[in-house]
mmCIF file of C-alpha atoms and ligand atoms in Angstrom:
data_model
loop_
_atom_site.group_PDB
_atom_site.id
_atom_site.type_symbol
_atom_site.label_atom_id
_atom_site.label_comp_id
_atom_site.label_asym_id
_atom_site.label_seq_id
_atom_site.Cartn_x
_atom_site.Cartn_y
_atom_site.Cartn_z
ATOM 1 C CA MET A 1 -0.572 32.581 15.937
ATOM 2 C CA SER A 2 -2.246 33.511 19.262
ATOM 3 C CA SER A 3 -2.916 30.513 21.868
ATOM 4 C CA SER A 4 -6.390 31.729 22.339
ATOM 5 C CA GLN A 5 -7.103 31.090 18.603
ATOM 6 C CA SER A 6 -5.008 27.942 18.503
ATOM 7 C CA ASN A 7 -5.574 25.477 21.401
ATOM 8 C CA ASP A 8 -8.293 23.481 19.757
ATOM 9 C CA ALA A 9 -7.754 24.240 16.054
ATOM 10 C CA CYS A 10 -5.936 21.828 13.807
ATOM 11 C CA LEU A 11 -5.961 24.168 10.894
ATOM 12 C CA ILE A 12 -6.720 27.858 10.369
ATOM 13 C CA GLY A 13 -7.458 29.870 7.306
ATOM 14 C CA LYS A 14 -7.432 33.711 7.681
ATOM 15 C CA LYS A 15 -8.639 36.245 5.264
ATOM 16 C CA LEU A 16 -8.478 33.750 2.441
ATOM 17 C CA LYS A 17 -9.079 35.422 -0.948
ATOM 18 C CA LYS A 18 -9.124 33.534 -4.366
ATOM 19 C CA SER A 19 -10.426 35.283 -7.555
ATOM 20 C CA TYR A 20 -10.711 34.168 -11.433
ATOM 21 C CA GLY A 21 -10.635 37.332 -13.109
ATOM 22 C CA ASP A 22 -13.427 39.475 -11.507
ATOM 23 C CA PHE A 23 -15.027 36.684 -10.145
ATOM 24 C CA VAL A 24 -14.484 36.159 -6.388
ATOM 25 C CA ALA A 25 -14.511 32.397 -5.634
ATOM 26 C CA LEU A 26 -13.170 32.585 -2.110
ATOM 27 C CA ASP A 27 -13.548 35.328 0.452
ATOM 28 C CA ILE A 28 -13.165 33.885 3.921
ATOM 29 C CA ASP A 29 -12.231 36.043 6.936
ATOM 30 C CA TYR A 30 -11.706 33.308 9.354
ATOM 31 C CA ILE A 31 -11.939 29.350 9.679
ATOM 32 C CA ALA A 32 -10.903 27.080 12.440
ATOM 33 C CA VAL A 33 -10.970 23.339 11.985
ATOM 34 C CA GLU A 34 -11.054 21.915 15.429
ATOM 35 C CA LYS A 35 -8.796 19.247 16.357
ATOM 36 C CA HIS A 36 -10.255 15.525 16.853
ATOM 37 C CA LYS A 37 -13.679 16.669 15.181
ATOM 38 C CA ILE A 38 -15.482 15.838 12.080
ATOM 39 C CA THR A 39 -16.339 19.182 10.733
ATOM 40 C CA SER A 40 -18.584 19.317 7.331
ATOM 41 C CA ILE A 41 -18.559 21.875 4.858
ATOM 42 C CA VAL A 42 -22.039 22.292 2.885
ATOM 43 C CA GLY A 43 -23.320 24.567 0.247
ATOM 44 C CA SER A 44 -25.055 24.349 -2.921
ATOM 45 C CA SER A 45 -22.980 23.368 -6.222
ATOM 46 C CA GLY A 46 -20.694 26.426 -7.046
ATOM 47 C CA ALA A 47 -20.686 27.793 -3.541
ATOM 48 C CA GLY A 48 -16.846 27.615 -3.211
ATOM 49 C CA LYS A 49 -16.699 24.257 -1.252
ATOM 50 C CA SER A 50 -13.887 22.701 -3.261
ATOM 51 C CA THR A 51 -12.196 26.009 -3.557
ATOM 52 C CA LEU A 52 -12.076 26.211 0.202
ATOM 53 C CA LEU A 53 -10.961 22.794 0.726
ATOM 54 C CA HIS A 54 -8.131 22.745 -1.991
ATOM 55 C CA ALA A 55 -6.853 26.264 -0.644
ATOM 56 C CA LEU A 56 -6.635 24.913 2.972
ATOM 57 C CA GLY A 57 -4.761 21.689 1.600
ATOM 58 C CA THR A 58 -2.363 23.754 -0.144
ATOM 59 C CA LEU A 59 -3.567 22.024 -3.394
ATOM 60 C CA MET A 60 -4.378 25.549 -4.941
ATOM 61 C CA PRO A 61 -2.512 28.637 -4.375
ATOM 62 C CA VAL A 62 -4.658 31.369 -2.949
ATOM 63 C CA ASP A 63 -4.341 35.404 -3.681
ATOM 64 C CA SER A 64 -3.746 36.208 -0.298
ATOM 65 C CA GLY A 65 -4.362 35.061 3.480
ATOM 66 C CA GLU A 66 -2.852 32.768 5.958
ATOM 67 C CA ILE A 67 -3.152 28.951 6.484
ATOM 68 C CA TRP A 68 -1.828 27.665 9.618
ATOM 69 C CA LEU A 69 -1.169 24.286 10.668
ATOM 70 C CA GLN A 70 0.422 23.750 13.978
ATOM 71 C CA ASP A 71 2.901 26.612 14.100
ATOM 72 C CA LYS A 72 3.361 27.133 10.310
ATOM 73 C CA ASN A 73 1.806 29.605 8.020
ATOM 74 C CA LEU A 74 1.731 27.248 4.993
ATOM 75 C CA VAL A 75 1.412 30.065 2.421
ATOM 76 C CA ARG A 76 4.883 31.108 3.203
ATOM 77 C CA LEU A 77 6.574 27.729 2.304
ATOM 78 C CA ASP A 78 8.220 26.803 -0.753
ATOM 79 C CA SER A 79 7.027 24.110 -2.905
ATOM 80 C CA LYS A 80 9.519 21.386 -1.435
ATOM 81 C CA GLU A 81 8.234 22.087 2.060
ATOM 82 C CA LEU A 82 4.801 22.022 1.133
ATOM 83 C CA ALA A 83 5.007 18.698 -0.747
ATOM 84 C CA HIS A 84 6.451 17.334 2.503
ATOM 85 C CA ILE A 85 3.797 18.520 4.741
ATOM 86 C CA ARG A 86 1.099 17.491 2.215
ATOM 87 C CA ASN A 87 2.419 13.946 2.628
ATOM 88 C CA LEU A 88 3.039 13.842 6.158
ATOM 89 C CA LYS A 89 0.176 16.157 7.711
ATOM 90 C CA PHE A 90 -2.605 15.952 5.205
ATOM 91 C CA GLY A 91 -4.491 13.005 4.011
ATOM 92 C CA PHE A 92 -6.734 13.464 0.756
ATOM 93 C CA VAL A 93 -9.669 12.139 -0.540
ATOM 94 C CA PHE A 94 -11.985 13.008 -3.505
ATOM 95 C CA GLN A 95 -14.822 11.980 -5.243
ATOM 96 C CA HIS A 96 -13.167 9.940 -7.650
ATOM 97 C CA HIS A 97 -10.792 7.830 -5.657
ATOM 98 C CA GLN A 98 -7.768 8.464 -7.762
ATOM 99 C CA LEU A 99 -6.107 5.259 -7.068
ATOM 100 C CA ILE A 100 -3.217 3.973 -9.336
ATOM 101 C CA PRO A 101 -4.764 1.243 -11.798
ATOM 102 C CA GLU A 102 -1.535 -0.659 -11.939
ATOM 103 C CA LEU A 103 -1.008 -1.084 -8.169
ATOM 104 C CA SER A 104 -2.819 -3.329 -5.635
ATOM 105 C CA ALA A 105 -4.887 -2.129 -2.943
ATOM 106 C CA LEU A 106 -2.094 -2.679 -0.372
ATOM 107 C CA GLU A 107 0.594 -1.032 -2.650
ATOM 108 C CA ASN A 108 -1.864 1.957 -3.316
ATOM 109 C CA ILE A 109 -2.394 2.380 0.498
ATOM 110 C CA ALA A 110 1.385 2.145 1.265
ATOM 111 C CA LEU A 111 2.464 4.706 -1.555
ATOM 112 C CA PRO A 112 2.428 7.941 0.909
ATOM 113 C CA ALA A 113 4.643 6.098 3.244
ATOM 114 C CA LEU A 114 7.002 5.123 0.699
ATOM 115 C CA ILE A 115 7.139 8.909 -0.520
ATOM 116 C CA ALA A 116 7.833 9.721 3.180
ATOM 117 C CA LYS A 117 10.783 7.189 3.020
ATOM 118 C CA LYS A 118 9.407 5.139 5.706
ATOM 119 C CA ASN A 119 10.731 1.437 5.583
ATOM 120 C CA LYS A 120 8.398 -1.602 5.297
ATOM 121 C CA GLU A 121 8.766 -2.494 8.930
ATOM 122 C CA ALA A 122 7.454 0.984 10.012
ATOM 123 C CA TYR A 123 4.487 1.180 7.553
ATOM 124 C CA MET A 124 3.193 -2.289 7.234
ATOM 125 C CA PRO A 125 1.559 -2.557 10.692
ATOM 126 C CA ARG A 126 -0.148 0.723 9.849
ATOM 127 C CA VAL A 127 -1.314 -0.696 6.700
ATOM 128 C CA ASN A 128 -2.538 -3.940 7.974
ATOM 129 C CA GLU A 129 -4.466 -1.985 10.980
ATOM 130 C CA LEU A 130 -6.179 0.161 8.351
ATOM 131 C CA ILE A 131 -7.082 -2.441 6.074
ATOM 132 C CA GLN A 132 -8.672 -4.525 8.523
ATOM 133 C CA PHE A 133 -10.404 -1.684 10.208
ATOM 134 C CA MET A 134 -11.913 -0.985 6.747
ATOM 135 C CA GLY A 135 -12.998 -4.429 6.439
ATOM 136 C CA ILE A 136 -11.039 -4.956 2.835
ATOM 137 C CA THR A 137 -8.487 -7.532 4.143
ATOM 138 C CA HIS A 138 -9.635 -9.919 1.438
ATOM 139 C CA ARG A 139 -9.233 -7.305 -1.369
ATOM 140 C CA ALA A 140 -5.508 -6.252 -0.377
ATOM 141 C CA ASN A 141 -3.942 -8.002 -3.370
ATOM 142 C CA HIS A 142 -6.552 -6.564 -5.858
ATOM 143 C CA LYS A 143 -6.002 -3.894 -8.299
ATOM 144 C CA PRO A 144 -8.799 -1.008 -8.225
ATOM 145 C CA ASN A 145 -10.637 -2.311 -11.247
ATOM 146 C CA GLU A 146 -11.343 -5.748 -9.481
ATOM 147 C CA MET A 147 -13.035 -3.994 -6.424
ATOM 148 C CA SER A 148 -16.563 -2.235 -6.180
ATOM 149 C CA GLY A 149 -16.822 1.547 -5.843
ATOM 150 C CA GLY A 150 -17.197 1.211 -2.016
ATOM 151 C CA GLU A 151 -14.166 -0.700 -1.631
ATOM 152 C CA GLN A 152 -12.134 1.558 -3.836
ATOM 153 C CA GLN A 153 -13.096 4.648 -1.830
ATOM 154 C CA ARG A 154 -12.370 2.535 1.397
ATOM 155 C CA VAL A 155 -9.004 2.092 -0.012
ATOM 156 C CA ALA A 156 -8.434 5.700 -0.694
ATOM 157 C CA ILE A 157 -9.421 6.510 2.849
ATOM 158 C CA CYS A 158 -6.825 4.051 3.957
ATOM 159 C CA ARG A 159 -4.192 5.701 1.935
ATOM 160 C CA ALA A 160 -5.306 9.098 3.381
ATOM 161 C CA LEU A 161 -4.615 7.796 6.660
ATOM 162 C CA VAL A 162 -1.480 5.850 6.441
ATOM 163 C CA ASN A 163 0.905 8.649 7.515
ATOM 164 C CA GLU A 164 -1.150 9.307 10.530
ATOM 165 C CA PRO A 165 -2.019 12.804 9.237
ATOM 166 C CA GLU A 166 -3.038 15.806 11.282
ATOM 167 C CA ILE A 167 -6.149 16.214 9.101
ATOM 168 C CA VAL A 168 -7.905 14.525 6.470
ATOM 169 C CA LEU A 169 -9.569 16.546 3.883
ATOM 170 C CA LEU A 170 -12.525 14.685 1.747
ATOM 171 C CA ASP A 171 -14.380 16.417 -1.230
ATOM 172 C CA GLU A 172 -17.566 14.843 -1.871
ATOM 173 C CA PRO A 173 -15.971 11.287 -0.806
ATOM 174 C CA THR A 174 -19.429 9.567 -0.991
ATOM 175 C CA GLY A 175 -20.506 11.476 -3.941
ATOM 176 C CA ASN A 176 -20.462 8.623 -6.512
ATOM 177 C CA LEU A 177 -21.494 6.028 -4.075
ATOM 178 C CA ASP A 178 -25.145 4.417 -3.679
ATOM 179 C CA SER A 179 -26.998 5.200 -0.167
ATOM 180 C CA ALA A 180 -25.746 1.845 1.357
ATOM 181 C CA ASN A 181 -21.992 2.557 0.735
ATOM 182 C CA TYR A 182 -22.077 6.072 1.739
ATOM 183 C CA THR A 183 -23.864 5.488 5.002
ATOM 184 C CA MET A 184 -21.245 2.954 5.765
ATOM 185 C CA ILE A 185 -18.378 4.944 4.882
ATOM 186 C CA HIS A 186 -19.640 7.820 7.003
ATOM 187 C CA GLU A 187 -20.075 5.269 9.841
ATOM 188 C CA LEU A 188 -16.561 4.515 9.392
ATOM 189 C CA PHE A 189 -15.306 8.285 9.719
ATOM 190 C CA GLN A 190 -17.203 8.382 13.002
ATOM 191 C CA GLN A 191 -15.600 5.175 14.129
ATOM 192 C CA LEU A 192 -12.090 6.393 12.898
ATOM 193 C CA ASN A 193 -12.633 9.658 14.813
ATOM 194 C CA ARG A 194 -13.746 7.878 17.911
ATOM 195 C CA GLU A 195 -11.058 5.320 17.778
ATOM 196 C CA PHE A 196 -7.994 7.309 16.457
ATOM 197 C CA GLN A 197 -9.344 10.632 17.236
ATOM 198 C CA GLN A 198 -8.732 11.612 13.735
ATOM 199 C CA THR A 199 -9.481 15.207 12.572
ATOM 200 C CA PHE A 200 -11.904 15.346 9.360
ATOM 201 C CA LEU A 201 -12.862 18.066 7.099
ATOM 202 C CA ILE A 202 -15.573 16.717 4.794
ATOM 203 C CA VAL A 203 -17.070 18.576 1.898
ATOM 204 C CA THR A 204 -20.650 17.183 1.213
ATOM 205 C CA HIS A 205 -23.882 18.500 -0.334
ATOM 206 C CA ASN A 206 -25.765 15.695 1.603
ATOM 207 C CA GLN A 207 -27.251 17.439 4.816
ATOM 208 C CA GLU A 208 -28.223 14.069 6.408
ATOM 209 C CA LEU A 209 -24.688 13.090 6.542
ATOM 210 C CA ALA A 210 -23.409 16.501 7.502
ATOM 211 C CA LYS A 211 -25.731 16.127 10.550
ATOM 212 C CA LEU A 212 -23.626 13.343 11.655
ATOM 213 C CA SER A 213 -20.659 15.380 12.143
ATOM 214 C CA HIS A 214 -19.655 17.662 15.231
ATOM 215 C CA ARG A 215 -19.938 21.049 13.267
ATOM 216 C CA ILE A 216 -21.357 22.241 10.050
ATOM 217 C CA ILE A 217 -20.091 25.298 8.114
ATOM 218 C CA GLU A 218 -22.251 26.570 5.396
ATOM 219 C CA ILE A 219 -20.512 28.162 2.444
ATOM 220 C CA LYS A 220 -22.239 30.428 -0.163
ATOM 221 C CA ASP A 221 -20.596 32.534 -2.673
ATOM 222 C CA GLY A 222 -17.104 32.069 -1.482
ATOM 223 C CA LYS A 223 -18.218 33.108 2.116
ATOM 224 C CA ILE A 224 -19.125 31.322 5.310
ATOM 225 C CA LYS A 225 -22.937 31.768 5.706
ATOM 226 C CA SER A 226 -23.252 30.114 8.905
ATOM 227 C CA GLU A 227 -21.654 27.814 11.410
ATOM 228 C CA ASP A 228 -22.593 25.726 14.304
HETATM 229 P P1 ADP B 301 -18.271 23.720 -5.098
HETATM 230 O O1 ADP B 301 -17.218 22.859 -4.789
HETATM 231 O O2 ADP B 301 -18.929 24.332 -3.934
HETATM 232 O O3 ADP B 301 -19.332 23.263 -6.265
HETATM 233 P P2 ADP B 301 -16.210 25.108 -6.543
HETATM 234 O O4 ADP B 301 -15.247 25.581 -5.273
HETATM 235 O O5 ADP B 301 -15.731 24.173 -7.180
HETATM 236 O O6 ADP B 301 -17.745 24.966 -5.756
HETATM 237 O O7 ADP B 301 -16.270 26.692 -7.344
HETATM 238 C C1 ADP B 301 -16.771 27.782 -6.865
HETATM 239 C C2 ADP B 301 -16.961 28.970 -7.893
HETATM 240 O O8 ADP B 301 -15.589 29.335 -8.602
HETATM 241 C C3 ADP B 301 -17.631 28.257 -9.221
HETATM 242 O O9 ADP B 301 -18.614 29.351 -9.532
HETATM 243 C C4 ADP B 301 -16.809 27.942 -10.265
HETATM 244 O O10 ADP B 301 -17.282 27.900 -11.373
HETATM 245 C C5 ADP B 301 -15.672 28.860 -9.982
HETATM 246 N N1 ADP B 301 -14.213 28.265 -10.488
HETATM 247 C C6 ADP B 301 -13.804 27.082 -9.849
HETATM 248 N N2 ADP B 301 -12.623 26.821 -10.348
HETATM 249 C C7 ADP B 301 -12.343 27.747 -11.447
HETATM 250 C C8 ADP B 301 -11.609 28.089 -12.524
HETATM 251 N N3 ADP B 301 -10.446 27.337 -12.257
HETATM 252 N N4 ADP B 301 -11.598 29.217 -13.159
HETATM 253 C C9 ADP B 301 -12.862 29.821 -13.089
HETATM 254 N N5 ADP B 301 -13.781 29.990 -12.268
HETATM 255 C C10 ADP B 301 -13.501 28.637 -11.421
HETATM 256 MG MG1 MG B 302 -16.814 20.868 -5.466
#
């Protein structure tokens, strides 16, 4: 990766292609997600937003192209190396929180740290910091079905942040929430970005919320239509 391209970029996709039969779902020449910024991906339903996010997060293989995180081209890594990178370098938040129903909020949040084989002394300060930051301390020992949708999504965001990832990828994280809750969650993203310089890449179809980010990339027919 040349330094001229990588200085301020956290994650770079080059010549990314993904087809389903004859249908081209993704055809991205170049995308760079800036470090310490909030970038939104917008576009209508079916435009290819989720495909792009999942491709960049290595949750879905591409047909061709390169995905650079720091000095590694992720498409060249084997599944074991990728699982390691996903656990430590990426945080993921989806529209449906995908929390484990049998575990408490605290246990759900700690899970990526346990997978990384961190010990309790190492991860508990971070877990407590996040729970406090997200205003869900009083919910720490509750199971997901005992929490509101907004609280569940805040737990999912804490889980995504627990290993202090390079970048958090979010696919319509507020799609299931009412306006009071999604406004609050987007304010939390801005606060996390300001206080921890956390990098976010957020797929949303809500233009108002996209405007709160530093950069907006618009996707149409699997291609970048515009970026600011
Ligand atoms: P968005 O998130 O912008 O709504 P997606 O990335 O989910 O759009 O999908 C982009 C396009 O790719 C859509 O037309 C969708 O139908 C198609 N697509 C997504 N996944 C598959 C699949 N597994 N098989 C076939 N087509 C798919
Ligand atoms: Mg989608």
